[in-house]
Amino acid sequence: MVARTALSDAEVDRVFHALADATRRDIIRRTLVGEASVSGLADAYAMSFAAVQKHVAVLEGAGLVTKEARGRTRIVRAEPGQIDRVRGLLDSWADLWRGRIDRLDALLRDDSAPPGADRAPLGGDRTLRGEDRAPLGADRAPRGDDNRTQGSH
C-alpha cells in the first residue's frame, strides 16, 4: 500500500469547510481520544441527533473521521492519516511564509544599512549571513502622532 501525502484542492476545500465549525472540531477531538457512537456524540450537544449525523457526514466527506456500522450502532473514529496530511500541508505553508518573512526582513535590513555597508547580493537567492537579527522593525522608531506634530514626516 502506498501512503498518500498530498491533498488535492478539492480535499483541502472539504477539510477547511469541515474544520470551520466548532462542533465538528469538537467531534474530532472526542474521536481522537477514542471511538464514539453517533448517539453518544449527540448526547454531548444541544442539538438533534440528525444535526450531529450531518456534522459527522461532513467530517467523513473530508476524510477526517470514518463511520462503521456495528449492528444498529454507528461508530465514529478519527482518521489520523488524513489529520497528519492536513498537518503536513499547514506545516509546508508555515515554512513558505517563514521563508518569505525572513527574506523580507533581510531586504529591510539591507535597505536600512548605511551607504557602503556590506549588502546581500541582489536577485532571487537572497540569504542571511547568519548574524543575529532583532525582530522585524525593532530598530525603528515607532511612528505616531508625536512624530507628525514635530514635522518629521
PDB file of C-alpha atoms in Angstrom:
ATOM      1  CA  MET A   1       0.000   0.000   0.000  1.00  0.00           C
ATOM      2  CA  VAL A   2       1.298   3.447  -0.939  1.00  0.00           C
ATOM      3  CA  ALA A   3       0.892   6.181   1.685  1.00  0.00           C
ATOM      4  CA  ARG A   4      -0.753   9.372   0.419  1.00  0.00           C
ATOM      5  CA  THR A   5       0.945  12.572   1.434  1.00  0.00           C
ATOM      6  CA  ALA A   6      -0.663  15.295  -0.674  1.00  0.00           C
ATOM      7  CA  LEU A   7      -4.176  16.685  -0.670  1.00  0.00           C
ATOM      8  CA  SER A   8      -5.974  17.783  -3.808  1.00  0.00           C
ATOM      9  CA  ASP A   9      -7.526  21.257  -3.943  1.00  0.00           C
ATOM     10  CA  ALA A  10     -10.982  19.689  -3.550  1.00  0.00           C
ATOM     11  CA  GLU A  11      -9.836  17.776  -0.442  1.00  0.00           C
ATOM     12  CA  VAL A  12      -8.335  20.930   1.053  1.00  0.00           C
ATOM     13  CA  ASP A  13     -11.647  22.736   0.473  1.00  0.00           C
ATOM     14  CA  ARG A  14     -13.606  19.921   2.166  1.00  0.00           C
ATOM     15  CA  VAL A  15     -11.192  19.768   5.111  1.00  0.00           C
ATOM     16  CA  PHE A  16     -11.287  23.505   5.792  1.00  0.00           C
ATOM     17  CA  HIS A  17     -15.062  23.582   5.386  1.00  0.00           C
ATOM     18  CA  ALA A  18     -15.308  20.759   7.923  1.00  0.00           C
ATOM     19  CA  LEU A  19     -12.911  22.436  10.354  1.00  0.00           C
ATOM     20  CA  ALA A  20     -14.727  25.771  10.108  1.00  0.00           C
ATOM     21  CA  ASP A  21     -17.384  24.575  12.561  1.00  0.00           C
ATOM     22  CA  ALA A  22     -16.691  24.350  16.332  1.00  0.00           C
ATOM     23  CA  THR A  23     -18.958  21.315  16.805  1.00  0.00           C
ATOM     24  CA  ARG A  24     -17.113  19.388  14.112  1.00  0.00           C
ATOM     25  CA  ARG A  25     -13.732  20.311  15.620  1.00  0.00           C
ATOM     26  CA  ASP A  26     -15.009  19.043  18.972  1.00  0.00           C
ATOM     27  CA  ILE A  27     -16.198  15.775  17.397  1.00  0.00           C
ATOM     28  CA  ILE A  28     -12.683  15.280  16.017  1.00  0.00           C
ATOM     29  CA  ARG A  29     -11.159  15.953  19.456  1.00  0.00           C
ATOM     30  CA  ARG A  30     -13.537  13.443  21.083  1.00  0.00           C
ATOM     31  CA  THR A  31     -12.900  10.746  18.477  1.00  0.00           C
ATOM     32  CA  LEU A  32      -9.134  11.198  18.660  1.00  0.00           C
ATOM     33  CA  VAL A  33      -9.367  10.135  22.307  1.00  0.00           C
ATOM     34  CA  GLY A  34     -11.434   7.089  21.402  1.00  0.00           C
ATOM     35  CA  GLU A  35     -14.210   5.906  19.128  1.00  0.00           C
ATOM     36  CA  ALA A  36     -17.742   7.045  19.908  1.00  0.00           C
ATOM     37  CA  SER A  37     -21.210   6.199  18.700  1.00  0.00           C
ATOM     38  CA  VAL A  38     -23.156   8.873  16.858  1.00  0.00           C
ATOM     39  CA  SER A  39     -25.813   8.720  19.583  1.00  0.00           C
ATOM     40  CA  GLY A  40     -23.109   9.104  22.261  1.00  0.00           C
ATOM     41  CA  LEU A  41     -21.777  12.151  20.448  1.00  0.00           C
ATOM     42  CA  ALA A  42     -25.306  13.577  20.081  1.00  0.00           C
ATOM     43  CA  ASP A  43     -25.826  13.376  23.858  1.00  0.00           C
ATOM     44  CA  ALA A  44     -22.977  15.881  24.317  1.00  0.00           C
ATOM     45  CA  TYR A  45     -24.559  18.635  22.235  1.00  0.00           C
ATOM     46  CA  ALA A  46     -27.673  20.769  22.492  1.00  0.00           C
ATOM     47  CA  MET A  47     -28.838  19.750  19.027  1.00  0.00           C
ATOM     48  CA  SER A  48     -30.803  16.973  17.432  1.00  0.00           C
ATOM     49  CA  PHE A  49     -29.413  13.548  16.610  1.00  0.00           C
ATOM     50  CA  ALA A  50     -29.983  14.333  12.921  1.00  0.00           C
ATOM     51  CA  ALA A  51     -27.878  17.514  13.208  1.00  0.00           C
ATOM     52  CA  VAL A  52     -24.993  15.551  14.751  1.00  0.00           C
ATOM     53  CA  GLN A  53     -25.328  12.953  11.981  1.00  0.00           C
ATOM     54  CA  LYS A  54     -24.941  15.745   9.428  1.00  0.00           C
ATOM     55  CA  HIS A  55     -21.816  17.045  11.176  1.00  0.00           C
ATOM     56  CA  VAL A  56     -20.344  13.536  11.165  1.00  0.00           C
ATOM     57  CA  ALA A  57     -21.192  13.195   7.457  1.00  0.00           C
ATOM     58  CA  VAL A  58     -19.302  16.422   6.666  1.00  0.00           C
ATOM     59  CA  LEU A  59     -16.280  15.170   8.631  1.00  0.00           C
ATOM     60  CA  GLU A  60     -16.491  11.809   6.897  1.00  0.00           C
ATOM     61  CA  GLY A  61     -16.666  13.516   3.499  1.00  0.00           C
ATOM     62  CA  ALA A  62     -13.463  15.369   4.352  1.00  0.00           C
ATOM     63  CA  GLY A  63     -11.793  12.118   5.391  1.00  0.00           C
ATOM     64  CA  LEU A  64     -11.278  13.348   8.957  1.00  0.00           C
ATOM     65  CA  VAL A  65     -13.388  10.573  10.525  1.00  0.00           C
ATOM     66  CA  THR A  66     -14.655   7.168   9.494  1.00  0.00           C
ATOM     67  CA  LYS A  67     -18.013   5.688  10.417  1.00  0.00           C
ATOM     68  CA  GLU A  68     -18.631   1.967  10.758  1.00  0.00           C
ATOM     69  CA  ALA A  69     -21.789   0.018  11.442  1.00  0.00           C
ATOM     70  CA  ARG A  70     -21.854  -2.311  14.438  1.00  0.00           C
ATOM     71  CA  GLY A  71     -25.318  -3.760  14.426  1.00  0.00           C
ATOM     72  CA  ARG A  72     -27.675  -0.798  14.671  1.00  0.00           C
ATOM     73  CA  THR A  73     -24.987   1.463  16.131  1.00  0.00           C
ATOM     74  CA  ARG A  74     -22.771   3.725  14.043  1.00  0.00           C
ATOM     75  CA  ILE A  75     -19.264   4.089  15.463  1.00  0.00           C
ATOM     76  CA  VAL A  76     -17.187   7.162  14.609  1.00  0.00           C
ATOM     77  CA  ARG A  77     -13.426   7.284  14.842  1.00  0.00           C
ATOM     78  CA  ALA A  78     -10.905   9.943  13.874  1.00  0.00           C
ATOM     79  CA  GLU A  79      -8.780   9.276  10.804  1.00  0.00           C
ATOM     80  CA  PRO A  80      -5.194  10.089  11.932  1.00  0.00           C
ATOM     81  CA  GLY A  81      -3.731   9.640   8.435  1.00  0.00           C
ATOM     82  CA  GLN A  82      -5.851  12.449   6.993  1.00  0.00           C
ATOM     83  CA  ILE A  83      -5.173  14.631  10.024  1.00  0.00           C
ATOM     84  CA  ASP A  84      -1.425  14.087   9.504  1.00  0.00           C
ATOM     85  CA  ARG A  85      -1.751  15.055   5.820  1.00  0.00           C
ATOM     86  CA  VAL A  86      -3.550  18.261   6.840  1.00  0.00           C
ATOM     87  CA  ARG A  87      -0.857  18.983   9.434  1.00  0.00           C
ATOM     88  CA  GLY A  88       1.794  18.461   6.728  1.00  0.00           C
ATOM     89  CA  LEU A  89       0.012  20.913   4.441  1.00  0.00           C
ATOM     90  CA  LEU A  90      -0.176  23.541   7.191  1.00  0.00           C
ATOM     91  CA  ASP A  91       3.482  22.965   8.094  1.00  0.00           C
ATOM     92  CA  SER A  92       4.519  23.476   4.458  1.00  0.00           C
ATOM     93  CA  TRP A  93       2.534  26.716   4.294  1.00  0.00           C
ATOM     94  CA  ALA A  94       4.125  27.880   7.562  1.00  0.00           C
ATOM     95  CA  ASP A  95       7.604  27.118   6.183  1.00  0.00           C
ATOM     96  CA  LEU A  96       6.785  29.018   2.999  1.00  0.00           C
ATOM     97  CA  TRP A  97       5.679  32.116   4.926  1.00  0.00           C
ATOM     98  CA  ARG A  98       8.590  31.944   7.384  1.00  0.00           C
ATOM     99  CA  GLY A  99      10.951  31.973   4.391  1.00  0.00           C
ATOM    100  CA  ARG A 100       9.149  34.935   2.863  1.00  0.00           C
ATOM    101  CA  ILE A 101       9.244  36.860   6.138  1.00  0.00           C
ATOM    102  CA  ASP A 102      12.953  36.077   6.588  1.00  0.00           C
ATOM    103  CA  ARG A 103      13.686  37.340   3.058  1.00  0.00           C
ATOM    104  CA  LEU A 104      11.625  40.485   3.705  1.00  0.00           C
ATOM    105  CA  ASP A 105      13.452  41.026   7.000  1.00  0.00           C
ATOM    106  CA  ALA A 106      16.814  40.689   5.196  1.00  0.00           C
ATOM    107  CA  LEU A 107      15.698  43.087   2.484  1.00  0.00           C
ATOM    108  CA  LEU A 108      14.588  45.668   5.057  1.00  0.00           C
ATOM    109  CA  ARG A 109      17.868  45.293   6.952  1.00  0.00           C
ATOM    110  CA  ASP A 110      19.808  45.811   3.690  1.00  0.00           C
ATOM    111  CA  ASP A 111      17.772  48.923   2.882  1.00  0.00           C
ATOM    112  CA  SER A 112      18.444  50.415   6.313  1.00  0.00           C
ATOM    113  CA  ALA A 113      22.218  49.755   6.203  1.00  0.00           C
ATOM    114  CA  PRO A 114      24.466  52.830   5.930  1.00  0.00           C
ATOM    115  CA  PRO A 115      25.974  53.568   2.494  1.00  0.00           C
ATOM    116  CA  GLY A 116      28.979  51.371   1.728  1.00  0.00           C
ATOM    117  CA  ALA A 117      27.932  48.659   4.194  1.00  0.00           C
ATOM    118  CA  ASP A 118      28.207  45.032   3.156  1.00  0.00           C
ATOM    119  CA  ARG A 119      24.915  44.263   1.398  1.00  0.00           C
ATOM    120  CA  ALA A 120      23.438  40.937   0.393  1.00  0.00           C
ATOM    121  CA  PRO A 121      23.605  40.219  -3.355  1.00  0.00           C
ATOM    122  CA  LEU A 122      20.601  41.263  -5.392  1.00  0.00           C
ATOM    123  CA  GLY A 123      18.450  38.623  -7.026  1.00  0.00           C
ATOM    124  CA  GLY A 124      16.051  35.842  -6.142  1.00  0.00           C
ATOM    125  CA  ASP A 125      18.517  33.928  -3.937  1.00  0.00           C
ATOM    126  CA  ARG A 126      18.925  36.301  -1.015  1.00  0.00           C
ATOM    127  CA  THR A 127      20.359  34.530   2.003  1.00  0.00           C
ATOM    128  CA  LEU A 128      21.000  35.725   5.506  1.00  0.00           C
ATOM    129  CA  ARG A 129      24.608  35.914   6.583  1.00  0.00           C
ATOM    130  CA  GLY A 130      23.990  34.277   9.964  1.00  0.00           C
ATOM    131  CA  GLU A 131      24.031  37.449  12.046  1.00  0.00           C
ATOM    132  CA  ASP A 132      21.658  37.769  14.970  1.00  0.00           C
ATOM    133  CA  ARG A 133      18.605  39.704  13.947  1.00  0.00           C
ATOM    134  CA  ALA A 134      16.265  41.820  16.001  1.00  0.00           C
ATOM    135  CA  PRO A 135      12.557  41.297  15.370  1.00  0.00           C
ATOM    136  CA  LEU A 136      11.210  42.981  12.250  1.00  0.00           C
ATOM    137  CA  GLY A 137      11.002  46.731  12.835  1.00  0.00           C
ATOM    138  CA  ALA A 138      12.621  46.606  16.306  1.00  0.00           C
ATOM    139  CA  ASP A 139      15.359  49.016  15.257  1.00  0.00           C
ATOM    140  CA  ARG A 140      12.939  51.660  14.005  1.00  0.00           C
ATOM    141  CA  ALA A 141      11.275  54.382  15.988  1.00  0.00           C
ATOM    142  CA  PRO A 142       7.524  54.000  16.283  1.00  0.00           C
ATOM    143  CA  ARG A 143       5.513  56.330  14.113  1.00  0.00           C
ATOM    144  CA  GLY A 144       2.763  58.146  15.870  1.00  0.00           C
ATOM    145  CA  ASP A 145       1.088  61.491  16.149  1.00  0.00           C
ATOM    146  CA  ASP A 146       4.113  62.807  18.113  1.00  0.00           C
ATOM    147  CA  ASN A 147       6.410  62.486  15.080  1.00  0.00           C
ATOM    148  CA  ARG A 148       3.969  64.225  12.770  1.00  0.00           C
ATOM    149  CA  THR A 149       3.490  67.216  15.065  1.00  0.00           C
ATOM    150  CA  GLN A 150       7.255  67.725  15.206  1.00  0.00           C
ATOM    151  CA  GLY A 151       7.468  67.966  11.430  1.00  0.00           C
ATOM    152  CA  SER A 152       9.336  64.705  10.831  1.00  0.00           C
ATOM    153  CA  HIS A 153       7.277  63.121   8.056  1.00  0.00           C
TER     154      HIS A 153
END
